[in-house]
Amino acid sequence: FNKALKLNSNYAETYLVKCEAYIELFEFQKAKDCIKKYLKLSNDTYKTYLNMVEIYTASGDFNKALIFCNKLIDQKPDDALAYYKKACLLKQMNNIIGAIDCYSTCIELQSDHYDAYCDKAELLVALCNHEEALLLYAKAISVDKSNSDAYIGKALVYMDLQDYPSALPLAKRAYDLNPSDDWCKCYFFIIKDMINNTSSPKLRVIK
């Protein structure tokens, strides 16, 4: 990055990339310094706000991150990413209802936002709204059938309901998709063992 800046110190995007690298290294003050230099060369406040959200989120200052999230939304009210980031922040701050509302808005703006479906479903399970959570996980699966997260999430809802026969094929699908993931493997074998140990022979899984 420094070599690139020596070649052209007026290239704003280099400071932006350098800022993102400092965030990854948890060097937040250096990241902020890069943002200040970026702003001197660019009028793109959207990218500035977005990176400030990342800086304050990574540093654990969620209140300041939320301020910049709101700036993003004020600037682009139809931006699904801004609402998703705000929802994630509110979740971290234990504002469950606020987070659910923001996930809902994100989904309204971007109907194929896989993570928003899964994250909202997870919060609804915490509120014991299993029915809607199952619908959201099903929607996420329809968006991306190759991602194991929604299969596991939906399986966990059925486990919470003690409906292990419904949970098993979902956990198996997640394990088939991602056999190297410890959680996928763990849940699949746990659910299979629970069914095999049941008193009803009809529910037993042979393999």
Short mmCIF file of C-alpha atoms in Angstrom, two decimals:
data_model
loop_
_atom_site.label_atom_id
_atom_site.label_comp_id
_atom_site.label_asym_id
_atom_site.label_seq_id
_atom_site.Cartn_x
_atom_site.Cartn_y
_atom_site.Cartn_z
CA PHE A 1 0.00 0.00 0.00
CA ASN A 2 2.77 2.43 0.89
CA LYS A 3 4.48 1.75 -2.45
CA ALA A 4 1.22 2.47 -4.23
CA LEU A 5 0.85 5.74 -2.33
CA LYS A 6 4.38 6.77 -3.28
CA LEU A 7 3.44 6.29 -6.92
CA ASN A 8 0.27 8.35 -6.53
CA SER A 9 -0.49 9.81 -3.12
CA ASN A 10 -3.66 11.40 -4.50
CA TYR A 11 -5.36 8.10 -5.32
CA ALA A 12 -8.21 7.95 -2.80
CA GLU A 13 -9.07 4.27 -3.20
CA THR A 14 -5.63 3.24 -1.94
CA TYR A 15 -6.36 4.84 1.43
CA LEU A 16 -9.70 3.04 1.52
CA VAL A 17 -8.10 -0.35 0.89
CA LYS A 18 -5.40 0.44 3.44
CA CYS A 19 -8.10 1.37 5.96
CA GLU A 20 -9.79 -1.99 5.45
CA ALA A 21 -6.47 -3.75 5.97
CA TYR A 22 -5.91 -1.91 9.26
CA ILE A 23 -9.38 -2.94 10.41
CA GLU A 24 -8.43 -6.57 9.80
CA LEU A 25 -5.30 -5.99 11.90
CA PHE A 26 -7.35 -4.28 14.67
CA GLU A 27 -5.32 -1.09 14.24
CA PHE A 28 -8.32 1.18 14.47
CA GLN A 29 -6.62 4.55 14.87
CA LYS A 30 -4.56 3.95 11.72
CA ALA A 31 -7.77 2.93 9.97
CA LYS A 32 -9.41 6.21 11.02
CA ASP A 33 -6.38 8.16 9.80
CA CYS A 34 -6.73 6.51 6.39
CA ILE A 35 -10.41 7.46 6.28
CA LYS A 36 -9.52 11.09 7.01
CA LYS A 37 -7.03 11.07 4.12
CA TYR A 38 -9.58 9.37 1.90
CA LEU A 39 -12.15 12.08 2.64
CA LYS A 40 -9.69 14.80 1.61
CA LEU A 41 -9.47 13.20 -1.83
CA SER A 42 -12.98 11.86 -2.33
CA ASN A 43 -16.53 13.08 -1.78
CA ASP A 44 -17.86 9.53 -1.45
CA THR A 45 -19.24 9.73 2.07
CA TYR A 46 -21.09 6.41 1.65
CA LYS A 47 -17.84 4.42 1.66
CA THR A 48 -16.59 6.57 4.52
CA TYR A 49 -19.64 5.82 6.67
CA LEU A 50 -19.49 2.14 5.74
CA ASN A 51 -15.89 1.86 6.89
CA MET A 52 -16.59 3.81 10.06
CA VAL A 53 -19.31 1.28 10.85
CA GLU A 54 -16.74 -1.48 10.42
CA ILE A 55 -14.14 0.32 12.56
CA TYR A 56 -16.47 0.96 15.48
CA THR A 57 -18.09 -2.46 15.24
CA ALA A 58 -14.73 -4.22 15.30
CA SER A 59 -13.58 -2.06 18.22
CA GLY A 60 -16.77 -2.80 20.17
CA ASP A 61 -18.13 0.74 20.17
CA PHE A 62 -21.59 -0.21 18.94
CA ASN A 63 -23.22 3.12 19.75
CA LYS A 64 -20.86 5.01 17.45
CA ALA A 65 -21.21 2.30 14.80
CA LEU A 66 -24.98 2.75 15.01
CA ILE A 67 -24.62 6.50 14.42
CA PHE A 68 -22.81 5.84 11.15
CA CYS A 69 -25.34 3.15 10.21
CA ASN A 70 -28.06 5.75 10.54
CA LYS A 71 -26.01 8.12 8.37
CA LEU A 72 -25.86 5.40 5.71
CA ILE A 73 -29.64 4.96 5.86
CA ASP A 74 -30.23 8.72 5.73
CA GLN A 75 -28.07 8.87 2.62
CA LYS A 76 -29.52 5.75 0.97
CA PRO A 77 -32.91 4.81 2.44
CA ASP A 78 -33.25 1.93 -0.02
CA ASP A 79 -29.90 0.33 0.80
CA ALA A 80 -30.38 -3.23 2.06
CA LEU A 81 -26.77 -3.47 3.25
CA ALA A 82 -27.18 -0.51 5.60
CA TYR A 83 -30.25 -2.06 7.22
CA TYR A 84 -28.50 -5.42 7.49
CA LYS A 85 -25.53 -3.89 9.25
CA LYS A 86 -27.83 -1.95 11.56
CA ALA A 87 -29.74 -5.15 12.37
CA CYS A 88 -26.49 -6.93 13.24
CA LEU A 89 -25.50 -4.06 15.51
CA LEU A 90 -28.85 -4.00 17.28
CA LYS A 91 -28.56 -7.75 17.76
CA GLN A 92 -25.16 -7.23 19.41
CA MET A 93 -26.76 -4.59 21.62
CA ASN A 94 -29.56 -7.01 22.62
CA ASN A 95 -32.20 -4.87 20.94
CA ILE A 96 -33.95 -7.93 19.51
CA ILE A 97 -37.15 -6.23 18.32
CA GLY A 98 -35.20 -3.43 16.64
CA ALA A 99 -32.93 -5.97 14.96
CA ILE A 100 -35.89 -7.99 13.67
CA ASP A 101 -37.44 -4.83 12.22
CA CYS A 102 -34.21 -3.97 10.40
CA TYR A 103 -33.81 -7.51 9.07
CA SER A 104 -37.39 -7.27 7.79
CA THR A 105 -36.62 -4.00 5.99
CA CYS A 106 -33.46 -5.50 4.54
CA ILE A 107 -35.48 -8.43 3.16
CA GLU A 108 -38.10 -6.06 1.73
CA LEU A 109 -35.33 -4.21 -0.12
CA GLN A 110 -33.44 -7.34 -1.17
CA SER A 111 -35.60 -10.44 -1.32
CA ASP A 112 -32.66 -12.80 -1.88
CA HIS A 113 -30.62 -11.71 1.17
CA TYR A 114 -29.74 -15.14 2.57
CA ASP A 115 -28.08 -13.97 5.78
CA ALA A 116 -30.97 -11.67 6.68
CA TYR A 117 -33.43 -14.57 6.49
CA CYS A 118 -31.22 -16.78 8.67
CA ASP A 119 -30.39 -14.08 11.21
CA LYS A 120 -34.01 -13.00 11.57
CA ALA A 121 -35.10 -16.62 11.97
CA GLU A 122 -32.54 -17.14 14.73
CA LEU A 123 -33.94 -14.20 16.68
CA LEU A 124 -37.52 -15.39 16.21
CA VAL A 125 -36.58 -18.75 17.69
CA ALA A 126 -35.29 -16.90 20.76
CA LEU A 127 -38.76 -15.33 20.99
CA CYS A 128 -40.36 -18.79 20.61
CA ASN A 129 -41.84 -17.87 17.23
CA HIS A 130 -40.94 -21.23 15.71
CA GLU A 131 -43.52 -21.16 12.93
CA GLU A 132 -42.24 -17.98 11.31
CA ALA A 133 -38.64 -19.05 11.88
CA LEU A 134 -39.27 -22.25 9.91
CA LEU A 135 -40.73 -20.22 7.06
CA LEU A 136 -37.72 -17.92 7.00
CA TYR A 137 -35.25 -20.79 6.97
CA ALA A 138 -37.23 -22.37 4.14
CA LYS A 139 -36.99 -19.09 2.23
CA ALA A 140 -33.24 -18.95 2.82
CA ILE A 141 -32.89 -22.50 1.48
CA SER A 142 -34.81 -21.50 -1.64
CA VAL A 143 -32.36 -18.62 -2.12
CA ASP A 144 -29.25 -20.80 -1.74
CA LYS A 145 -29.62 -24.57 -1.61
CA SER A 146 -25.85 -25.07 -1.40
CA ASN A 147 -25.39 -23.26 1.92
CA SER A 148 -25.59 -25.44 5.03
CA ASP A 149 -26.49 -22.65 7.50
CA ALA A 150 -30.23 -22.57 6.87
CA TYR A 151 -30.50 -26.37 6.96
CA ILE A 152 -28.83 -26.44 10.36
CA GLY A 153 -30.92 -23.51 11.59
CA LYS A 154 -34.14 -25.19 10.52
CA ALA A 155 -33.03 -28.49 12.07
CA LEU A 156 -32.39 -26.71 15.38
CA VAL A 157 -35.91 -25.28 15.33
CA TYR A 158 -37.31 -28.80 15.00
CA MET A 159 -34.99 -29.96 17.78
CA ASP A 160 -36.36 -27.17 19.96
CA LEU A 161 -39.83 -28.53 19.17
CA GLN A 162 -38.58 -32.07 19.91
CA ASP A 163 -39.52 -33.10 16.37
CA TYR A 164 -36.37 -35.10 15.68
CA PRO A 165 -37.65 -36.99 12.59
CA SER A 166 -38.16 -33.62 10.85
CA ALA A 167 -34.78 -32.36 12.04
CA LEU A 168 -32.76 -35.35 10.83
CA PRO A 169 -32.98 -34.92 7.01
CA LEU A 170 -32.13 -31.25 7.37
CA ALA A 171 -29.10 -31.99 9.53
CA LYS A 172 -28.03 -34.72 7.10
CA ARG A 173 -28.31 -32.32 4.17
CA ALA A 174 -26.17 -29.78 6.01
CA TYR A 175 -23.60 -32.48 6.80
CA ASP A 176 -23.58 -33.67 3.18
CA LEU A 177 -23.01 -30.11 2.00
CA ASN A 178 -20.33 -29.31 4.55
CA PRO A 179 -18.85 -32.51 6.03
CA SER A 180 -15.75 -30.71 7.31
CA ASP A 181 -17.83 -28.40 9.53
CA ASP A 182 -17.77 -29.65 13.12
CA TRP A 183 -21.22 -28.25 13.94
CA CYS A 184 -22.86 -29.90 10.92
CA LYS A 185 -21.29 -33.21 11.87
CA CYS A 186 -22.14 -32.82 15.55
CA TYR A 187 -25.83 -32.02 15.05
CA PHE A 188 -26.33 -34.74 12.47
CA PHE A 189 -24.99 -37.47 14.75
CA ILE A 190 -26.71 -36.07 17.84
CA ILE A 191 -30.11 -36.09 16.14
CA LYS A 192 -29.51 -39.52 14.65
CA ASP A 193 -28.55 -40.94 18.05
CA MET A 194 -31.61 -39.36 19.69
CA ILE A 195 -33.88 -41.08 17.18
CA ASN A 196 -32.06 -44.40 17.48
CA ASN A 197 -32.38 -44.25 21.25
CA THR A 198 -36.11 -43.62 21.18
CA SER A 199 -38.50 -46.25 22.40
CA SER A 200 -40.41 -46.34 19.11
CA PRO A 201 -38.86 -48.76 16.57
CA LYS A 202 -40.57 -46.92 13.72
CA LEU A 203 -38.41 -43.85 14.34
CA ARG A 204 -35.08 -45.64 14.46
CA VAL A 205 -32.41 -44.87 11.90
CA ILE A 206 -30.35 -47.87 10.82
CA LYS A 207 -27.44 -45.99 9.30
#
